[in-house]
Short mmCIF file of C-alpha atoms in Angstrom, two decimals:
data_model
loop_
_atom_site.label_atom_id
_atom_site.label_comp_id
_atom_site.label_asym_id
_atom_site.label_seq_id
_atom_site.Cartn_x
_atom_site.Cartn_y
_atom_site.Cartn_z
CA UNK A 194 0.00 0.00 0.00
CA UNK A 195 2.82 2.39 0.80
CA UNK A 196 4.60 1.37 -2.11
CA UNK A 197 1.72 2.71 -4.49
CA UNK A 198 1.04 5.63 -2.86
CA UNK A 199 -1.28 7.13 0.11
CA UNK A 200 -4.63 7.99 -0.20
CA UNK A 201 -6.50 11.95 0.10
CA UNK A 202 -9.33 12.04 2.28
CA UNK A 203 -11.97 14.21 1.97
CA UNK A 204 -14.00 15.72 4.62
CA UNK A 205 -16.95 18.68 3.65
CA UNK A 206 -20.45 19.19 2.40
CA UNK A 207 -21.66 17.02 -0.10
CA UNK A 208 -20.96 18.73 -3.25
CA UNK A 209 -17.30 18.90 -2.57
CA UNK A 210 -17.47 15.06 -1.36
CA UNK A 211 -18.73 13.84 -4.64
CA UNK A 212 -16.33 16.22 -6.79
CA UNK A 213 -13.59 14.74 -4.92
CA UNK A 214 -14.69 11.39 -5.29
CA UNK A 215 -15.83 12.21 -9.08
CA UNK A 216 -11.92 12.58 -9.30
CA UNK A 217 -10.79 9.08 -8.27
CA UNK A 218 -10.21 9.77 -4.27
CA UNK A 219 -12.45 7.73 -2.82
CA UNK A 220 -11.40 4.82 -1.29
CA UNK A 221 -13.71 1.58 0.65
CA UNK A 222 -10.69 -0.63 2.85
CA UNK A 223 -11.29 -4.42 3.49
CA UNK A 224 -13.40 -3.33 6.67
CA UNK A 225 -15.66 -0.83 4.70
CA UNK A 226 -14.07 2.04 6.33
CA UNK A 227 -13.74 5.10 3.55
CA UNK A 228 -11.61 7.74 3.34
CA UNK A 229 -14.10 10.56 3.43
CA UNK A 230 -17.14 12.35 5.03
CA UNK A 231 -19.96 13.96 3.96
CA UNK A 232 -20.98 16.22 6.62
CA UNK A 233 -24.58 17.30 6.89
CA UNK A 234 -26.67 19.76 8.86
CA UNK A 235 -27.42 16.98 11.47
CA UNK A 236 -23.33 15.24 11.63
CA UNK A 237 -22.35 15.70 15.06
CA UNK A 238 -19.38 17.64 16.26
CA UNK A 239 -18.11 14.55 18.08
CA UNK A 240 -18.19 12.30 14.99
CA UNK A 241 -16.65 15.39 12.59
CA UNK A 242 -13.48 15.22 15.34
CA UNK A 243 -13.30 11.68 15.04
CA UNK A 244 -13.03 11.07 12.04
CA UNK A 245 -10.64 13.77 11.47
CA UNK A 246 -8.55 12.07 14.14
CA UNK A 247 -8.90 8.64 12.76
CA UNK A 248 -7.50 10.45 9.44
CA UNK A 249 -4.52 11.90 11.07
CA UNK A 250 -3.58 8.23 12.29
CA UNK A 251 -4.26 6.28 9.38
CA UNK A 252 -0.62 5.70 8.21
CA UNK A 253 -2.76 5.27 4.44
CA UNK A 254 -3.40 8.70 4.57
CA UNK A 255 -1.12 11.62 2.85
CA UNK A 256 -3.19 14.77 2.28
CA UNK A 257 -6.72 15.81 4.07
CA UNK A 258 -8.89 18.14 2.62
CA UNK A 259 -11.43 19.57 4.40
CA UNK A 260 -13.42 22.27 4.18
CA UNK A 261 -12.38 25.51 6.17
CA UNK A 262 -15.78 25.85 7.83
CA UNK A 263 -15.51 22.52 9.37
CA UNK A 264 -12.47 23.12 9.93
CA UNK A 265 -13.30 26.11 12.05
CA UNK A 266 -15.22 23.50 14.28
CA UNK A 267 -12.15 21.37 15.18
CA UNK A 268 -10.14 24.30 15.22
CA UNK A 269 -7.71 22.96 18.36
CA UNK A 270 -6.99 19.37 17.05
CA UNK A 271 -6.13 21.20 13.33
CA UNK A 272 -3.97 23.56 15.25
CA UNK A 273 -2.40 20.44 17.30
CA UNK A 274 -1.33 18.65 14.34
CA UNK A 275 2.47 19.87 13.68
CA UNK A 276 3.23 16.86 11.69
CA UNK A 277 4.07 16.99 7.92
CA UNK A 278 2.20 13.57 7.37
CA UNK A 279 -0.63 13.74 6.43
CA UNK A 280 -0.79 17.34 5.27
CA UNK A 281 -3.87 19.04 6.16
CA UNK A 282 -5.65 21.11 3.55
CA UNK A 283 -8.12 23.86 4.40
CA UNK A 284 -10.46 24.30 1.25
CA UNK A 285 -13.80 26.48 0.66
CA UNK A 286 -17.23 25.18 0.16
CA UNK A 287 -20.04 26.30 -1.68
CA UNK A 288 -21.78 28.88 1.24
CA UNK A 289 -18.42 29.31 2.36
CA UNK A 290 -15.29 30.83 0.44
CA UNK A 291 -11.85 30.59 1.48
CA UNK A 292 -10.34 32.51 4.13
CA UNK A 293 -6.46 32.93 4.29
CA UNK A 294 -6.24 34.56 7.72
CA UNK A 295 -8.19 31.57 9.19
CA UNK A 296 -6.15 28.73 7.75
CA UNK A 297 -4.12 27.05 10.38
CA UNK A 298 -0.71 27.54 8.57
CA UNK A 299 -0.71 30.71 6.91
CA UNK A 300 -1.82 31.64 11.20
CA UNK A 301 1.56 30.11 12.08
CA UNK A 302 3.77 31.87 9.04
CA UNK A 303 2.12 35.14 10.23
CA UNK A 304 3.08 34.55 13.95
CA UNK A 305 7.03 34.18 12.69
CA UNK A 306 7.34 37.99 13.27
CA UNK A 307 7.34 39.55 16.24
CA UNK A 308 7.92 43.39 16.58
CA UNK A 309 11.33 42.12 18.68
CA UNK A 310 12.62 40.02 15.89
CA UNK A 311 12.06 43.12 13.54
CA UNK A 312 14.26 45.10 15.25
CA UNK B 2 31.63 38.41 11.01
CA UNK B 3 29.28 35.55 12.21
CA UNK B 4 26.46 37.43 12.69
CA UNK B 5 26.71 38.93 9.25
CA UNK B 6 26.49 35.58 7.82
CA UNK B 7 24.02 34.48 10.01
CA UNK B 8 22.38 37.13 9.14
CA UNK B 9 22.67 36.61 5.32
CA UNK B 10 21.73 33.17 6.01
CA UNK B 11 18.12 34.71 7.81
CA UNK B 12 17.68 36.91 4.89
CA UNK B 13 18.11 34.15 2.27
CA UNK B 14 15.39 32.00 4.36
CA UNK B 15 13.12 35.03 4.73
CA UNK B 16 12.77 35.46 0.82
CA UNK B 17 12.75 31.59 0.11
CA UNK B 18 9.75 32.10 2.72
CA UNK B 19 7.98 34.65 0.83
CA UNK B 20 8.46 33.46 -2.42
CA UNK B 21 7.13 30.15 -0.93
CA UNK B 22 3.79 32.13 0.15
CA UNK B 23 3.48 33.87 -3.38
CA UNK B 24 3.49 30.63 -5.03
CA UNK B 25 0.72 29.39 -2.19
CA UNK B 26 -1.33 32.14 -3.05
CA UNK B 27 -1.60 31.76 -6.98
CA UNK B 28 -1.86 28.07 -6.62
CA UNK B 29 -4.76 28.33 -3.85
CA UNK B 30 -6.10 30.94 -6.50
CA UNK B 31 -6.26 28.58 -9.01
CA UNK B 32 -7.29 26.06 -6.75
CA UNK B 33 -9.76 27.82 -5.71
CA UNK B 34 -11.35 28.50 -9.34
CA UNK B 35 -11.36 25.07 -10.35
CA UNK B 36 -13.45 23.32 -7.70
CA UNK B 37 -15.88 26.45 -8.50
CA UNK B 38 -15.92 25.77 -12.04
CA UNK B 39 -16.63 22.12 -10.78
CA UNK B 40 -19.06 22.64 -8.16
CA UNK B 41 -20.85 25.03 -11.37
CA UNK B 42 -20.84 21.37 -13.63
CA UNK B 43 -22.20 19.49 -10.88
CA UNK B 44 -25.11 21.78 -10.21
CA UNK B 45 -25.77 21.85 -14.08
CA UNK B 46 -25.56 18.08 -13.72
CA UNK B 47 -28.32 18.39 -11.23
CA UNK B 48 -30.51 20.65 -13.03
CA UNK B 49 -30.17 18.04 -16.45
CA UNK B 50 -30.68 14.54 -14.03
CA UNK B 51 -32.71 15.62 -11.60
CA UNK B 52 -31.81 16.86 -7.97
CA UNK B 53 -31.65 13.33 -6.45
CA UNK B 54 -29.41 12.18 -9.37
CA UNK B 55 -26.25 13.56 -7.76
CA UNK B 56 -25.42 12.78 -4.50
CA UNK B 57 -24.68 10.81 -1.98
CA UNK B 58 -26.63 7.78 -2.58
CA UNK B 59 -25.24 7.07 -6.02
CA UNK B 60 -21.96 6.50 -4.61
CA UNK B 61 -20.23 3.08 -5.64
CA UNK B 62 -20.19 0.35 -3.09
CA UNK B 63 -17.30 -0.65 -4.08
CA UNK B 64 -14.67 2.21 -4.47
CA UNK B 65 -10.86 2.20 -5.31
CA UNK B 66 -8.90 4.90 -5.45
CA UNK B 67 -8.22 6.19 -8.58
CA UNK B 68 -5.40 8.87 -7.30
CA UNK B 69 -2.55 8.11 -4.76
CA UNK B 70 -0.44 10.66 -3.33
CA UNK B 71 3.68 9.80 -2.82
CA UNK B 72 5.30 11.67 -0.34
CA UNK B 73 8.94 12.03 -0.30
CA UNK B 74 10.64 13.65 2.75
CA UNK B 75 13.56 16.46 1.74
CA UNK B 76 17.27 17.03 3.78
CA UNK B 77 15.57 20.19 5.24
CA UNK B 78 12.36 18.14 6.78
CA UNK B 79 9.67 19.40 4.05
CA UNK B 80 7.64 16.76 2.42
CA UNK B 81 7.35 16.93 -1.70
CA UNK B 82 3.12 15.61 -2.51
CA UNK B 83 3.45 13.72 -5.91
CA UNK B 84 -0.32 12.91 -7.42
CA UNK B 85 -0.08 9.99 -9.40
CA UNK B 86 -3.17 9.83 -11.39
CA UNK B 87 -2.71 5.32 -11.93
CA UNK B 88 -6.37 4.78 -12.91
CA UNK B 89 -6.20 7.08 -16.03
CA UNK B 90 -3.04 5.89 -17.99
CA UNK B 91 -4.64 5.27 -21.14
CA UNK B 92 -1.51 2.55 -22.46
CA UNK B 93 -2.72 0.84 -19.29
CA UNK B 94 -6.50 0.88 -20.20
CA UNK B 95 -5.52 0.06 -23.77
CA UNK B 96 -3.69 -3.42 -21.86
CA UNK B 97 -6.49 -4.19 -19.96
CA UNK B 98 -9.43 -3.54 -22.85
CA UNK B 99 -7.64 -6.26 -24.80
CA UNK B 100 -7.78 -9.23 -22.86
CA UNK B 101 -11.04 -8.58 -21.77
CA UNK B 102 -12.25 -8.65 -25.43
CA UNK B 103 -10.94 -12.33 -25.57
CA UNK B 104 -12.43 -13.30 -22.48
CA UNK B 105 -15.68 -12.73 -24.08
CA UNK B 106 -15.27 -15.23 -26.49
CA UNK B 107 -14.35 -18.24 -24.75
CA UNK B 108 -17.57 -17.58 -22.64
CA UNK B 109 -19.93 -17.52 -25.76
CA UNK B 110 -18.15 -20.60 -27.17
CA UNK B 111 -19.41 -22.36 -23.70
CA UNK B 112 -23.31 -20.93 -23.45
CA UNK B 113 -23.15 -22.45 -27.02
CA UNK B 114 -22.53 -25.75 -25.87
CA UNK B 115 -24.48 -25.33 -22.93
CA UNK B 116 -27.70 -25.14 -24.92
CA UNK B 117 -26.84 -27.71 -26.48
CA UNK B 118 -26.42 -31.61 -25.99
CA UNK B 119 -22.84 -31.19 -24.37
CA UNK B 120 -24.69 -29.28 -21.63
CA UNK B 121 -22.78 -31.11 -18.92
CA UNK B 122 -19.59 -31.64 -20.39
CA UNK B 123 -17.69 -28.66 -18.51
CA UNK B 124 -19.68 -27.13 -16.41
CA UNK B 125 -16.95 -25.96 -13.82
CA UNK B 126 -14.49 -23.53 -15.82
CA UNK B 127 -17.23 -20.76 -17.23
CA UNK B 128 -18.59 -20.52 -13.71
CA UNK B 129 -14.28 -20.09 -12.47
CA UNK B 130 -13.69 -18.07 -15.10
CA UNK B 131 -17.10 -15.60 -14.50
CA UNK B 132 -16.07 -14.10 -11.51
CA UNK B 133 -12.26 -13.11 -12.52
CA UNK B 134 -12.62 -10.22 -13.97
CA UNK B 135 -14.84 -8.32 -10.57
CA UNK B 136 -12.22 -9.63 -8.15
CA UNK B 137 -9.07 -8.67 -10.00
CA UNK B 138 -7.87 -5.50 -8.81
CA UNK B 139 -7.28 -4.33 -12.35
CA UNK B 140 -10.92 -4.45 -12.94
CA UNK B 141 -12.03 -2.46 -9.52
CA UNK B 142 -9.63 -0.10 -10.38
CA UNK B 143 -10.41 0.89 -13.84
CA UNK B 144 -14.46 1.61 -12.58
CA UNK B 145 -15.06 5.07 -13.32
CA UNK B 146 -16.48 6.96 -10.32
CA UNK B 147 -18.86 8.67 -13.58
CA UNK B 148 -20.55 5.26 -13.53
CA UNK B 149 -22.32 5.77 -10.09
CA UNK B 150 -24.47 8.29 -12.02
CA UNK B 151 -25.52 6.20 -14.98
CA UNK B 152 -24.32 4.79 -17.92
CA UNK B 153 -24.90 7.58 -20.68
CA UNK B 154 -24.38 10.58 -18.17
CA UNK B 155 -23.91 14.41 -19.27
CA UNK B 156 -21.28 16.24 -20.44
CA UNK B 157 -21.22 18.84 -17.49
CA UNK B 158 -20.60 16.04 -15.31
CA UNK B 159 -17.76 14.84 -17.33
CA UNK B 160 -16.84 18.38 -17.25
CA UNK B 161 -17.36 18.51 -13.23
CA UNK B 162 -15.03 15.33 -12.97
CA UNK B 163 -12.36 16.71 -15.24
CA UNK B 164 -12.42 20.64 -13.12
CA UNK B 165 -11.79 18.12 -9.47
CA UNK B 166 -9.01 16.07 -11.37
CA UNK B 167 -7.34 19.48 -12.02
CA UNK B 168 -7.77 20.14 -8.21
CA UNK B 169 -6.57 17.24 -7.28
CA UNK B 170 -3.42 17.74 -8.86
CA UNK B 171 -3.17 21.54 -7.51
CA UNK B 172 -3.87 20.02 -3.74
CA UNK B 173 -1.34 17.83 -3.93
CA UNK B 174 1.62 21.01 -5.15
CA UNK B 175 -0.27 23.01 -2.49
CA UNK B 176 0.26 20.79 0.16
CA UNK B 177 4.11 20.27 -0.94
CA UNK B 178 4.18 23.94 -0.56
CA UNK B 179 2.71 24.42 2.68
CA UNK B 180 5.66 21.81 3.75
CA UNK B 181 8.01 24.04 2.12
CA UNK B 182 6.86 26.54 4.36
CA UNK B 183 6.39 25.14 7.70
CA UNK B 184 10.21 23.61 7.02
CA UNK B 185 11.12 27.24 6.61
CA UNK B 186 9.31 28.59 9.27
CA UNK B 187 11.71 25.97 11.91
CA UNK B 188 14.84 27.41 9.69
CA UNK B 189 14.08 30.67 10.03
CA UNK B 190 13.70 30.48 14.22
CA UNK B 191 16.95 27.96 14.76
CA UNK B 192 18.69 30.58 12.81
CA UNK B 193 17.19 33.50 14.68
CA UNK B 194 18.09 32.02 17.94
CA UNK B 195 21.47 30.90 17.48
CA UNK B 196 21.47 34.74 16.59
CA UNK B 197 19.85 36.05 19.75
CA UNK B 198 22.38 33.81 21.54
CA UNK B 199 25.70 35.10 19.52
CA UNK B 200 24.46 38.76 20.38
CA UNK B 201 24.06 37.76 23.82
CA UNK B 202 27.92 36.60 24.58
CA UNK B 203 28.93 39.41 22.50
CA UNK B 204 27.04 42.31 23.84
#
């Protein structure tokens, strides 16, 4: 499996689900698990966290894109993960369009310079 | 005369850093623009199917992915995203449409003779050789996700699917670039502190 190459998991509203999966992303392991959620109005918080933790351990796993709304909800474990592996991609949705100063790693290339380091 | 080169050294880092974040911005830009464009097809798709005809229920049961992702780890600690789009490598779809054209044969040759008085002569090969071509992994792999929808489906879905395999590929150089910059970002403050602490026994 590592030989061949990791997977990209998916996380967001339906729309950007099913273009993703559209694409070829979508995978269904031996125990039926998939790489991706569709997250509706009624998906718990509890679930969304998860899943997006049982992403970030799946060793199968290189990129996760997700979309920057939910991301907003998980927030802390996004800003947690300071691993390269599996890269986490913040991405807009339909009602929602991307926002640079909320993504979790343009926040941490901004908070490089302090006014003391300036000097 | 250390502090000038480690202060070169910061400089260098800094513009590698902001050069990194230029390039981040045009590709999320264009990133960006295609999953519109492709969210645009899908709703077309919608309006041409029906609402119900795209979404979540149509999804395969059986799904393989179509696009890996190989990661490479750099001297410096920043990961390089390669998308390796197997599933679509038409010499390889060319090598698999051909043998599957003479498996078709065979199998006539045997209903043939099933109908006819050497029903029972080999009844245990055509009912082997049936089930091949599901299990291999060749055959899982070359399902087109488009399929889920129907067999003759239209083109702004084709169109939808093409816009979120251009995505794809654009995640997969944004993500190396994010890397890039987070590998940076540790250069720039090891560098910065080994500064702060030359000043420090100097001063």
């Amino acid at each position: 499996m590592a030989g061949r190459g990791k997977l990209i998991a998916v996380m967001g509203d339906e729309d950007t689900v099913t273009g993703f999966l559209l694409g070829g992303v979508g995978e269904l392991n031996k125990h039926r698990k998939p790489n991706f959620l569709v997250v509706e109005k009624d998906t718990s918080l509890t679930e969304i966290e998860e899943t997006f933790r049982s992403f970030l351990s799946r060793e199968d796993i290189g990129i996760i894109l997700i979309n920057q709304f939910i991301a907003e909800l998980i927030r802390h474990v996004l800003d947690a993960h300071t691993r390269s592996l599996p890269a986490v991609l913040e991405i807009p949705s339909k009602e929602h369009p991307y926002d640079a100063a909320k993504d979790s790693i343009l926040r941490r290339a901004r908070g490089m310079f302090t006014a003391e380091d300036l000097r | 005369m250390a502090e000038l080169a480690l202060s070169r050294e910061l400089d260098e880092r800094l513009l590698h850093l902001l050069g990194a974040l230029e390039a981040l911005q045009g590709k999320r830009d264009e990133f960006n623009s295609r999953v519109e464009q492709g969210w645009f097809s899908l709703s077309r798709s919608r309006f041409a199917m029906g609402c119900k005809s795209v979404s979540a229920l149509q999804y395969g049961a059986c799904m393989e992915p179509l696009v890996r992702v190989r990661a490479s780890e750099g001297e410096s600690g920043q990961v390089a995203f390669q998308v390796i789009p197997e599933g679509w490598d038409p010499s390889a779809e060319a090598a698999e449409g051909s043998p599957a054209v003479e498996e078709i044969g065979p199998q006539d040759q045997v209903l043939r003779q099933r109908k006819g008085p050497g029903k029972t002569e080999d009844p245990g090969s055509p009912l082997e050789a049936a089930p091949e071509p599901p299990d291999s992994p060749k055959g899982a792999s070359s399902q087109d996700p488009l399929t889920w929808f129907g067999i003759l489906v239209p083109q702004s879905l084709r169109q939808a699917q093409s816009s979120f395999k251009e995505g794809i590929l654009l995640a997969g150089e944004i993500a190396s670039l994010q890397s890039d910059l987070q590998a940076t970002r540790a250069q720039y403050r090891a560098l910065l502190e080994r500064r702060r602490h030359l000043l420090a026994t100097e001063g």
